[in-house]
Coordinates of N, CA and C in Angstrom, one line a residue:
M31 N -2.6 11.2 16.3 CA -4.2 10.9 15.4 C -2.9 11.0 13.8
N32 N -3.0 10.5 12.9 CA -3.1 10.6 11.1 C -3.5 11.1 10.6
T33 N -3.6 12.7 10.1 CA -4.9 13.6 9.6 C -4.0 13.5 7.6
T34 N -3.5 12.6 6.7 CA -3.6 12.5 5.6 C -4.3 13.2 5.4
S35 N -3.4 13.6 4.0 CA -4.8 14.8 3.4 C -5.9 14.0 2.3
P36 N -6.7 14.7 1.8 CA -7.9 14.1 0.9 C -6.8 13.7 -0.1
V37 N -7.6 12.8 -1.4 CA -7.4 13.5 -2.6 C -7.4 13.9 -3.3
A38 N -6.6 14.8 -4.0 CA -8.0 15.8 -5.1 C -8.5 14.7 -6.2
G39 N -9.6 15.4 -6.8 CA -10.3 14.7 -7.5 C -9.3 14.8 -9.4
P40 N -10.2 13.8 -10.2 CA -9.4 13.4 -11.3 C -9.7 14.4 -12.5
T41 N -9.6 15.0 -13.2 CA -9.8 15.5 -14.7 C -9.9 14.4 -15.8
E42 N -10.7 14.8 -16.7 CA -11.0 14.1 -18.0 C -10.1 12.6 -18.4
S43 N -8.6 13.7 -18.5 CA -6.8 13.3 -19.1 C -6.3 12.1 -18.3
H44 N -7.7 11.8 -17.9 CA -6.8 10.2 -16.2 C -7.2 9.4 -17.1
A45 N -8.6 9.6 -17.8 CA -9.6 8.6 -17.7 C -8.4 7.1 -18.4
A46 N -7.4 7.1 -19.4 CA -6.7 6.6 -19.7 C -5.4 6.2 -18.9
G47 N -5.6 6.3 -18.0 CA -4.5 5.5 -17.2 C -3.0 5.6 -17.7
L48 N -2.3 5.1 -17.2 CA -0.2 5.2 -17.1 C -0.5 4.6 -18.6
T49 N 1.3 5.6 -19.4 CA 1.7 4.7 -20.9 C 2.3 3.8 -19.5
P50 N 2.4 3.2 -20.8 CA 3.8 1.3 -20.4 C 4.9 2.1 -19.6
A51 N 5.4 2.7 -20.2 CA 6.6 3.5 -19.8 C 6.8 3.5 -17.6
V52 N 5.7 4.0 -17.6 CA 5.3 5.1 -16.2 C 5.0 3.4 -15.4
A53 N 3.7 3.6 -16.0 CA 3.6 1.6 -15.5 C 4.9 0.4 -15.2
G54 N 6.0 0.3 -15.9 CA 6.8 -0.4 -15.4 C 7.9 0.0 -14.3
S55 N 8.0 1.6 -14.3 CA 8.7 2.1 -13.5 C 7.5 1.7 -12.0
V56 N 6.6 2.0 -12.6 CA 5.4 1.3 -10.8 C 6.3 0.7 -11.1
Y57 N 5.9 -0.8 -11.5 CA 6.6 -2.0 -11.2 C 7.5 -2.3 -10.7
R58 N 8.7 -2.2 -10.9 CA 9.6 -1.7 -10.4 C 9.9 -1.2 -9.3
A59 N 9.7 -0.1 -9.1 CA 9.7 0.7 -7.6 C 8.8 -0.5 -6.7
M60 N 7.6 -0.8 -7.0 CA 7.0 -1.4 -6.3 C 7.8 -2.8 -5.7
L61 N 8.2 -3.4 -6.5 CA 9.5 -4.8 -6.3 C 10.5 -4.8 -5.5
E62 N 11.4 -3.1 -6.0 CA 12.1 -2.5 -4.4 C 11.6 -2.6 -3.3
A63 N 10.4 -1.5 -3.3 CA 10.2 -1.2 -2.2 C 9.9 -2.6 -1.2
L64 N 9.0 -3.9 -1.8 CA 8.7 -4.9 -0.9 C 9.8 -5.9 -1.1
S65 N 11.1 -6.1 -1.9 CA 11.8 -7.2 -1.4 C 13.0 -5.8 -0.6
R66 N 13.0 -5.0 -0.1 CA 13.8 -4.8 1.0 C 12.9 -3.3 1.7
P67 N 12.1 -3.7 2.6 CA 11.4 -3.6 3.6 C 11.7 -2.0 4.1
G68 N 11.0 -1.1 4.3 CA 11.3 -0.5 4.8 C 12.1 1.0 4.5
T69 N 12.8 0.1 2.9 CA 13.8 1.3 2.1 C 12.5 1.9 1.3
R70 N 12.8 3.5 1.2 CA 12.5 4.7 0.7 C 12.4 4.6 -0.8
V71 N 11.4 4.5 -1.8 CA 11.8 4.4 -3.3 C 11.1 5.8 -3.7
T72 N 11.1 6.1 -5.0 CA 10.5 6.7 -5.3 C 9.4 6.2 -6.5
L73 N 8.3 7.0 -6.8 CA 7.1 6.2 -7.5 C 7.5 7.8 -8.9
P74 N 6.8 7.7 -10.6 CA 7.6 8.1 -11.1 C 6.5 9.5 -10.9
H75 N 6.7 10.8 -11.4 CA 5.4 11.7 -11.9 C 5.3 11.2 -13.2
S76 N 3.1 11.0 -12.9 CA 2.2 11.0 -13.8 C 1.5 11.4 -14.1
G77 N 1.1 12.7 -13.4 CA -0.4 13.9 -13.5 C -1.2 12.6 -12.0
F78 N -0.9 11.3 -11.8 CA -2.3 11.7 -11.2 C -1.2 11.5 -9.9
P79 N -2.5 11.3 -7.9 CA -2.1 10.9 -7.0 C -1.4 9.8 -7.4
P80 N 0.2 9.9 -6.3 CA 1.0 8.8 -6.0 C 0.3 7.6 -6.0
V81 N -0.9 7.8 -4.5 CA -1.4 6.7 -4.1 C -2.0 5.7 -4.6
L82 N -2.5 6.0 -6.0 CA -2.5 5.2 -7.2 C -2.2 4.6 -8.4
L83 N -0.8 4.9 -7.9 CA -0.5 4.6 -9.3 C -0.2 3.0 -8.9
P84 N 0.2 2.1 -8.4 CA 0.3 0.6 -8.0 C -1.2 0.2 -8.2
V85 N -2.0 0.7 -7.8 CA -3.4 -0.1 -9.0 C -3.5 0.6 -10.2
L86 N -3.2 1.7 -10.9 CA -3.9 1.2 -12.3 C -2.5 0.9 -13.1
A87 N -0.6 0.8 -11.8 CA -0.3 -0.3 -13.2 C -0.1 -1.5 -12.7
L88 N -1.6 -2.0 -12.0 CA -1.0 -3.3 -12.5 C -2.3 -4.2 -12.0
A89 N -3.4 -3.5 -12.2 CA -4.0 -3.8 -12.1 C -5.1 -4.6 -13.8
D90 N -6.1 -5.0 -13.8 CA -6.6 -5.6 -15.3 C -7.9 -5.8 -15.1
L91 N -8.0 -7.0 -15.9 CA -10.0 -7.2 -15.9 C -9.9 -8.2 -14.9
E92 N -8.7 -8.7 -14.6 CA -8.9 -10.3 -13.3 C -8.8 -10.0 -12.5
T93 N -8.4 -8.7 -11.9 CA -7.6 -7.9 -10.1 C -8.9 -7.7 -10.2
P94 N -9.6 -8.1 -9.3 CA -10.0 -6.8 -8.0 C -9.8 -5.6 -7.3
V95 N -10.3 -5.3 -7.6 CA -10.4 -3.7 -6.5 C -11.0 -3.1 -5.2
H96 N -10.0 -2.6 -4.6 CA -10.8 -2.0 -4.0 C -10.6 -0.2 -3.7
L97 N -11.2 0.7 -3.4 CA -11.1 1.9 -3.0 C -11.7 2.2 -2.4
T98 N -11.3 3.0 -0.7 CA -12.2 2.9 0.1 C -12.2 4.5 0.6
A99 N -12.5 5.3 -0.4 CA -13.2 6.1 0.1 C -14.8 6.3 -0.6
A100 N -16.0 6.2 -0.2 CA -17.0 6.2 -0.9 C -16.9 6.9 -1.6
G101 N -17.9 6.5 -2.4 CA -18.2 7.5 -3.5 C -16.9 8.7 -4.0
T102 N -15.5 8.7 -4.2 CA -14.6 9.5 -4.7 C -15.0 8.7 -6.4
P103 N -14.2 9.9 -6.9 CA -14.6 9.6 -8.9 C -13.6 8.8 -9.1
W104 N -12.4 8.7 -8.3 CA -11.3 8.1 -8.6 C -11.6 6.5 -9.1
R105 N -12.9 6.1 -7.9 CA -13.0 5.2 -8.9 C -13.6 4.3 -9.8
D106 N -14.3 5.2 -10.6 CA -14.2 5.4 -12.1 C -13.2 5.4 -12.7
V107 N -11.8 6.2 -12.6 CA -10.8 6.6 -12.9 C -10.3 4.8 -12.7
V108 N -10.2 4.5 -12.3 CA -9.5 3.3 -12.1 C -10.1 2.2 -13.2
T109 N -11.0 1.6 -13.0 CA -11.4 1.0 -13.7 C -12.4 0.9 -14.2
T110 N -11.6 2.1 -15.9 CA -11.4 2.8 -16.8 C -10.6 2.2 -17.3
A111 N -9.3 3.1 -17.0 CA -8.3 2.4 -17.1 C -7.9 1.8 -17.0
T112 N -8.3 0.7 -16.4 CA -8.1 -0.8 -16.3 C -8.5 -1.7 -16.3
G113 N -9.9 -1.6 -16.4 CA -10.5 -2.9 -16.5 C -11.5 -3.7 -15.0
A114 N -10.2 -3.8 -14.5 CA -10.4 -3.8 -12.9 C -11.4 -3.9 -12.6
P115 N -12.9 -4.7 -11.8 CA -13.9 -5.1 -11.2 C -13.6 -4.3 -9.8
H116 N -14.6 -3.8 -9.5 CA -14.5 -3.1 -8.2 C -15.5 -3.8 -7.2
V117 N -14.8 -4.5 -6.2 CA -15.3 -5.2 -5.6 C -15.3 -4.9 -4.1
S118 N -16.2 -5.8 -3.2 CA -15.5 -5.5 -1.4 C -14.2 -4.8 -0.9
V119 N -13.8 -4.7 -0.1 CA -12.6 -4.9 0.0 C -12.3 -6.4 0.8
A120 N -13.6 -6.5 1.5 CA -12.6 -8.7 1.7 C -12.7 -8.9 1.0
R121 N -12.6 -9.0 -1.0 CA -12.5 -9.9 -1.8 C -11.6 -8.7 -2.8
A122 N -10.8 -7.9 -3.0 CA -9.9 -7.2 -3.0 C -8.3 -7.8 -3.4
R123 N -7.8 -7.9 -4.0 CA -6.3 -8.8 -4.2 C -5.9 -6.3 -4.1
F124 N -5.4 -6.0 -4.6 CA -5.6 -4.4 -4.4 C -6.7 -3.6 -3.6
V125 N -6.5 -3.4 -2.3 CA -6.7 -2.2 -1.7 C -6.4 -1.1 -1.5
T126 N -6.4 0.2 -1.7 CA -6.2 1.6 -1.9 C -7.0 2.4 -1.3
A127 N -6.5 2.9 0.3 CA -7.1 4.0 0.9 C -6.7 5.1 0.3
L128 N -8.0 5.3 0.1 CA -7.4 6.8 -0.4 C -7.3 8.6 1.2
E129 N -7.7 8.0 2.0 CA -7.2 8.2 3.6 C -6.6 7.6 4.5
A130 N -5.8 7.7 5.3 CA -5.0 7.6 6.2 C -6.0 5.9 6.9
L131 N -4.7 4.7 6.1 CA -4.9 3.6 6.9 C -5.4 3.4 7.8
T132 N -6.9 3.0 8.2 CA -7.2 2.5 9.7 C -7.1 0.5 10.1
P133 N -6.9 0.5 11.3 CA -7.2 -1.5 11.8 C -8.6 -1.4 11.2
E134 N -9.7 -0.7 11.1 CA -10.7 -1.6 10.3 C -10.5 -2.0 9.2
T135 N -9.5 -1.3 8.4 CA -9.3 -1.5 6.6 C -8.3 -2.9 7.4
V136 N -7.0 -3.0 7.7 CA -6.9 -3.3 7.4 C -7.4 -5.1 7.5
V137 N -7.9 -5.6 8.7 CA -8.6 -6.2 9.4 C -9.7 -6.9 8.1
A138 N -10.7 -5.5 7.6 CA -11.5 -6.5 6.7 C -10.6 -6.9 5.2
T139 N -9.2 -6.7 4.9 CA -9.0 -7.0 3.6 C -8.3 -9.2 3.7
H140 N -8.8 -9.6 2.6 CA -7.9 -10.6 2.9 C -6.9 -10.9 2.8
P141 N -5.9 -12.1 4.0 CA -4.5 -12.3 5.0 C -4.4 -13.3 3.5
G142 N -5.4 -13.8 2.4 CA -5.2 -15.4 1.6 C -4.7 -16.4 2.9
T143 N -4.3 -17.9 2.7 CA -4.5 -18.8 3.6 C -3.0 -19.5 3.8
P144 N -3.1 -20.4 4.9 CA -1.4 -20.7 4.7 C -1.8 -21.3 3.5
L145 N -2.6 -21.9 2.9 CA -2.1 -22.5 1.5 C -1.8 -22.0 0.6
A146 N -2.5 -21.0 0.5 CA -2.4 -19.8 -0.6 C -1.8 -18.2 -0.2
P147 N -1.0 -18.1 0.1 CA -0.3 -17.0 1.2 C -0.6 -16.1 -0.6
E148 N 0.1 -16.7 -1.9 CA 0.1 -16.1 -2.1 C -2.0 -15.0 -2.4
A149 N -2.3 -15.5 -2.2 CA -4.1 -14.4 -2.7 C -4.2 -13.6 -1.8
A150 N -3.5 -13.1 -1.1 CA -3.2 -12.0 0.1 C -3.7 -10.8 -0.6
A151 N -4.3 -10.1 0.3 CA -4.4 -8.2 -0.7 C -2.7 -7.7 -0.8
L152 N -2.8 -6.9 -0.8 CA -1.6 -5.6 -1.4 C -2.5 -4.6 -0.9
V153 N -2.4 -3.7 0.0 CA -2.8 -2.5 0.4 C -2.8 -1.3 0.3
I154 N -2.4 -0.6 0.0 CA -1.8 0.4 -0.3 C -2.1 1.8 -0.2
A155 N -1.4 2.3 1.0 CA -2.4 3.8 1.8 C -1.4 5.2 1.9
P156 N -1.9 5.9 2.2 CA -1.7 7.8 2.1 C -1.1 7.4 3.1
V157 N 0.2 8.1 3.1 CA 1.0 8.8 4.8 C 1.6 10.6 4.6
E158 N 1.4 10.9 5.4 CA 1.7 12.1 4.7 C 3.6 12.2 5.0
S159 N 4.5 11.2 6.1 CA 5.1 11.6 5.6 C 6.4 10.9 6.2
L160 N 6.9 9.6 5.4 CA 7.9 8.6 6.0 C 9.0 8.8 7.2
D161 N 9.4 10.3 7.4 CA 9.9 10.6 8.4 C 9.8 11.0 10.0
D162 N 8.6 10.9 10.0 CA 7.7 12.6 10.9 C 7.2 10.8 12.2
G163 N 7.1 9.9 12.0 CA 6.2 9.0 12.9 C 7.5 8.5 13.6
P164 N 6.7 6.9 14.9 CA 7.8 7.2 15.7 C 8.7 6.0 15.1
A165 N 9.4 5.9 16.1 CA 10.6 4.9 15.6 C 10.5 3.4 15.6
L166 N 10.5 2.7 14.6 CA 10.3 1.3 14.0 C 11.0 0.3 14.0
T167 N 11.1 -0.5 14.4 CA 12.3 -1.3 14.0 C 11.5 -2.8 12.9
F168 N 12.3 -3.0 11.9 CA 12.4 -3.9 11.0 C 12.7 -5.1 11.0
R169 N 12.4 -6.0 10.9 CA 13.5 -7.1 10.6 C 12.9 -8.2 9.6
G170 N 13.2 -9.1 9.2 CA 13.2 -10.5 8.2 C 13.5 -10.1 6.7
P171 N 13.3 -11.5 6.3 CA 13.8 -11.1 4.7 C 13.7 -9.7 4.0
G172 N 15.3 -9.5 3.5 CA 14.9 -8.4 2.5 C 15.7 -7.0 3.6
V173 N 16.1 -7.9 4.9 CA 16.7 -6.8 6.0 C 17.5 -6.7 6.3
D174 N 18.5 -5.9 6.0 CA 20.3 -6.6 7.0 C 20.1 -5.9 8.2
G175 N 19.8 -7.1 8.8 CA 19.5 -7.2 10.7 C 18.8 -6.4 10.9
V176 N 18.9 -5.1 11.0 CA 17.7 -4.4 11.5 C 17.2 -2.7 11.2
R177 N 16.2 -2.7 10.2 CA 16.5 -1.3 9.9 C 15.4 -0.4 10.8
T178 N 15.8 0.8 10.9 CA 14.9 1.7 11.6 C 13.6 2.6 10.7
V179 N 12.3 2.5 11.5 CA 11.3 3.2 10.0 C 11.1 4.1 11.1
F180 N 10.5 5.2 10.2 CA 9.6 6.6 11.0 C 8.5 7.2 10.6
A181 N 7.7 5.8 9.6 CA 6.6 6.6 9.0 C 5.4 6.5 10.1
A182 N 4.9 7.8 9.4 CA 3.7 8.8 10.3 C 2.5 7.8 9.8
V183 N 2.5 6.7 10.7 CA 1.3 5.4 10.3 C 0.2 5.5 11.8
D184 N -0.6 5.5 11.9 CA -1.8 5.0 13.3 C -0.8 4.0 13.4
A185 N -0.6 3.8 14.9 CA 0.1 3.7 15.6 C -1.2 2.1 15.6
A186 N -1.8 1.4 15.9 CA -3.1 0.9 16.2 C -2.8 -0.7 14.5
V187 N -2.5 -0.2 13.8 CA -2.7 -0.6 11.9 C -1.3 -1.8 12.6
W188 N 0.0 -1.5 13.6 CA 0.4 -2.3 13.5 C 0.5 -3.5 13.9
P189 N -0.6 -4.0 15.3 CA -1.4 -4.9 15.8 C -2.5 -5.3 14.6
A190 N -2.9 -4.5 14.3 CA -3.9 -5.1 14.1 C -3.4 -5.7 12.5
R191 N -2.0 -6.0 12.0 CA -2.0 -6.6 10.7 C -1.4 -7.3 11.8
D192 N -0.3 -7.8 13.0 CA -0.3 -8.8 13.0 C -1.1 -9.9 13.7
E193 N -2.5 -9.4 13.8 CA -3.6 -10.3 14.8 C -4.6 -10.5 13.4
H194 N -4.2 -9.7 12.1 CA -5.3 -10.3 11.7 C -4.5 -11.4 10.2
A195 N -3.7 -12.6 10.7 CA -3.4 -13.7 10.1 C -2.0 -14.0 11.0
A196 N -2.2 -15.4 10.8 CA -0.8 -15.9 11.2 C 0.2 -16.2 9.7
F197 N 1.6 -15.7 10.1 CA 2.2 -16.7 8.9 C 2.3 -17.8 8.3
P198 N 1.8 -18.2 7.2 CA 2.3 -17.4 5.7 C 1.8 -16.1 5.4
A199 N 0.3 -16.4 5.5 CA -0.7 -16.0 5.9 C -0.4 -14.2 5.7
G200 N -1.2 -13.1 5.4 CA -1.3 -13.1 6.4 C -0.8 -11.0 4.6
I201 N -1.5 -9.9 4.5 CA -1.7 -9.0 4.0 C -0.4 -8.5 3.8
D202 N 0.0 -7.6 2.6 CA 1.5 -6.7 2.2 C 0.7 -4.7 2.5
L203 N 1.7 -4.4 2.7 CA 1.4 -2.6 2.6 C 2.5 -2.6 2.1
L204 N 1.7 -1.5 1.5 CA 2.9 0.2 0.6 C 2.0 1.3 1.1
F205 N 3.5 2.2 1.6 CA 2.7 3.2 2.1 C 3.5 4.5 1.1
V206 N 2.7 5.3 0.6 CA 3.3 6.5 -0.6 C 2.9 7.5 0.7
T207 N 3.8 8.8 -0.1 CA 3.9 9.9 0.7 C 2.9 10.7 -0.4
P208 N 3.0 12.0 -0.2 CA 1.9 13.0 -1.5 C 3.0 13.3 -2.5
D209 N 4.1 13.4 -1.6 CA 5.6 13.2 -3.6 C 6.4 11.9 -3.6
G210 N 5.4 10.9 -3.2 CA 5.4 10.0 -4.3 C 7.0 8.8 -3.5
D211 N 7.2 9.6 -2.6 CA 8.0 8.1 -2.2 C 7.1 7.5 -1.4
A212 N 7.6 6.0 -1.5 CA 6.8 5.1 -1.0 C 8.2 3.6 -0.5
L213 N 7.0 3.2 0.7 CA 7.9 2.0 1.2 C 7.1 1.0 1.7
G214 N 7.8 0.3 1.2 CA 6.8 -1.6 1.8 C 6.6 -2.1 2.5
V215 N 5.9 -3.0 3.6 CA 6.1 -3.9 4.3 C 5.4 -5.0 3.9
P216 N 6.2 -5.3 3.8 CA 5.3 -7.3 3.1 C 4.6 -8.0 4.3
R217 N 4.1 -9.3 4.3 CA 3.9 -10.0 5.7 C 4.8 -10.2 6.2
T218 N 6.0 -10.6 5.3 CA 6.5 -11.4 6.1 C 8.1 -10.3 7.7
T219 N 7.3 -9.2 7.3 CA 8.5 -8.5 7.6 C 7.9 -7.9 9.1
R220 N 9.0 -8.0 10.6 CA 8.3 -8.0 12.4 C 8.5 -7.0 11.9
I221 N 7.6 -6.3 12.9 CA 7.9 -4.6 12.8 C 8.1 -4.7 15.3
A222 N 8.3 -4.3 15.2 CA 8.3 -3.3 17.0 C 9.3 -1.7 17.1
R223 N 8.3 -1.4 18.4 CA 9.0 -0.2 18.9 C 10.1 0.2 19.0
K224 N 11.2 1.0 18.5 CA 12.0 1.1 19.1 C 12.1 1.4 20.5
E225 N 13.5 1.0 21.1 CA 13.2 1.0 22.4 C 14.6 2.0 22.7
N226 N 14.1 3.0 23.4 CA 15.5 4.3 23.7 C 16.6 3.6 24.6

C-alpha cells in the first residue's frame, strides 16, 4: 500500500505563486520528464510542495484544474495564483493528487479522444520514492530500448491507466517526490512488470 505523506498547508506568502524564473525551470524540467519517459528530473526549490509546481507553472485562466484532496487550502492558493478555474476531475486539464494516486482517480480523468488526444489530462501525483517500488520496464517513444523504473506507485494504477483509453487517447502522468525529483509517464509509454 502506498502511504504518501500528506502535503503541508500554505502560508499567506504562497498566494503570489511562482516567480517567472521558477515557472520556466519547472516547465523545462517537465518537458524533459515527459519527452524522456522514466528519466528522473529535478524540479527547482520554491517554498511550495514540489507536487504543486507543475500546475502553478502551467495553469492559467483558460486551464481548468482539479486538486484531489477535498477542502485543501492549497486549492485557493492555486486558483488565486494562477486564475485557473477549479472543476471536477473529469473536466480538468491538470489533475493534482495531494495524496497517493489511486486507480479511481486515474479512470475519472479525461483521456482525450482519438481525434483530440491533446485534450487529455496531465495527472501530477506525489510518490515517496522513485527507487523503492517494484521493477517496471518502460518502452516507447523517448525510451532508448528499455528503461527499468522503480517508482513507488500503487500497482493497480498501471492497468487502470491502460484500460482507461485506447491510443492515441490516454492520460499523461508525472510523479513527484517530496524532494522534488520527478518522473514522467506519457500516454505513449508501454509499461510491464520486469521479469527476473
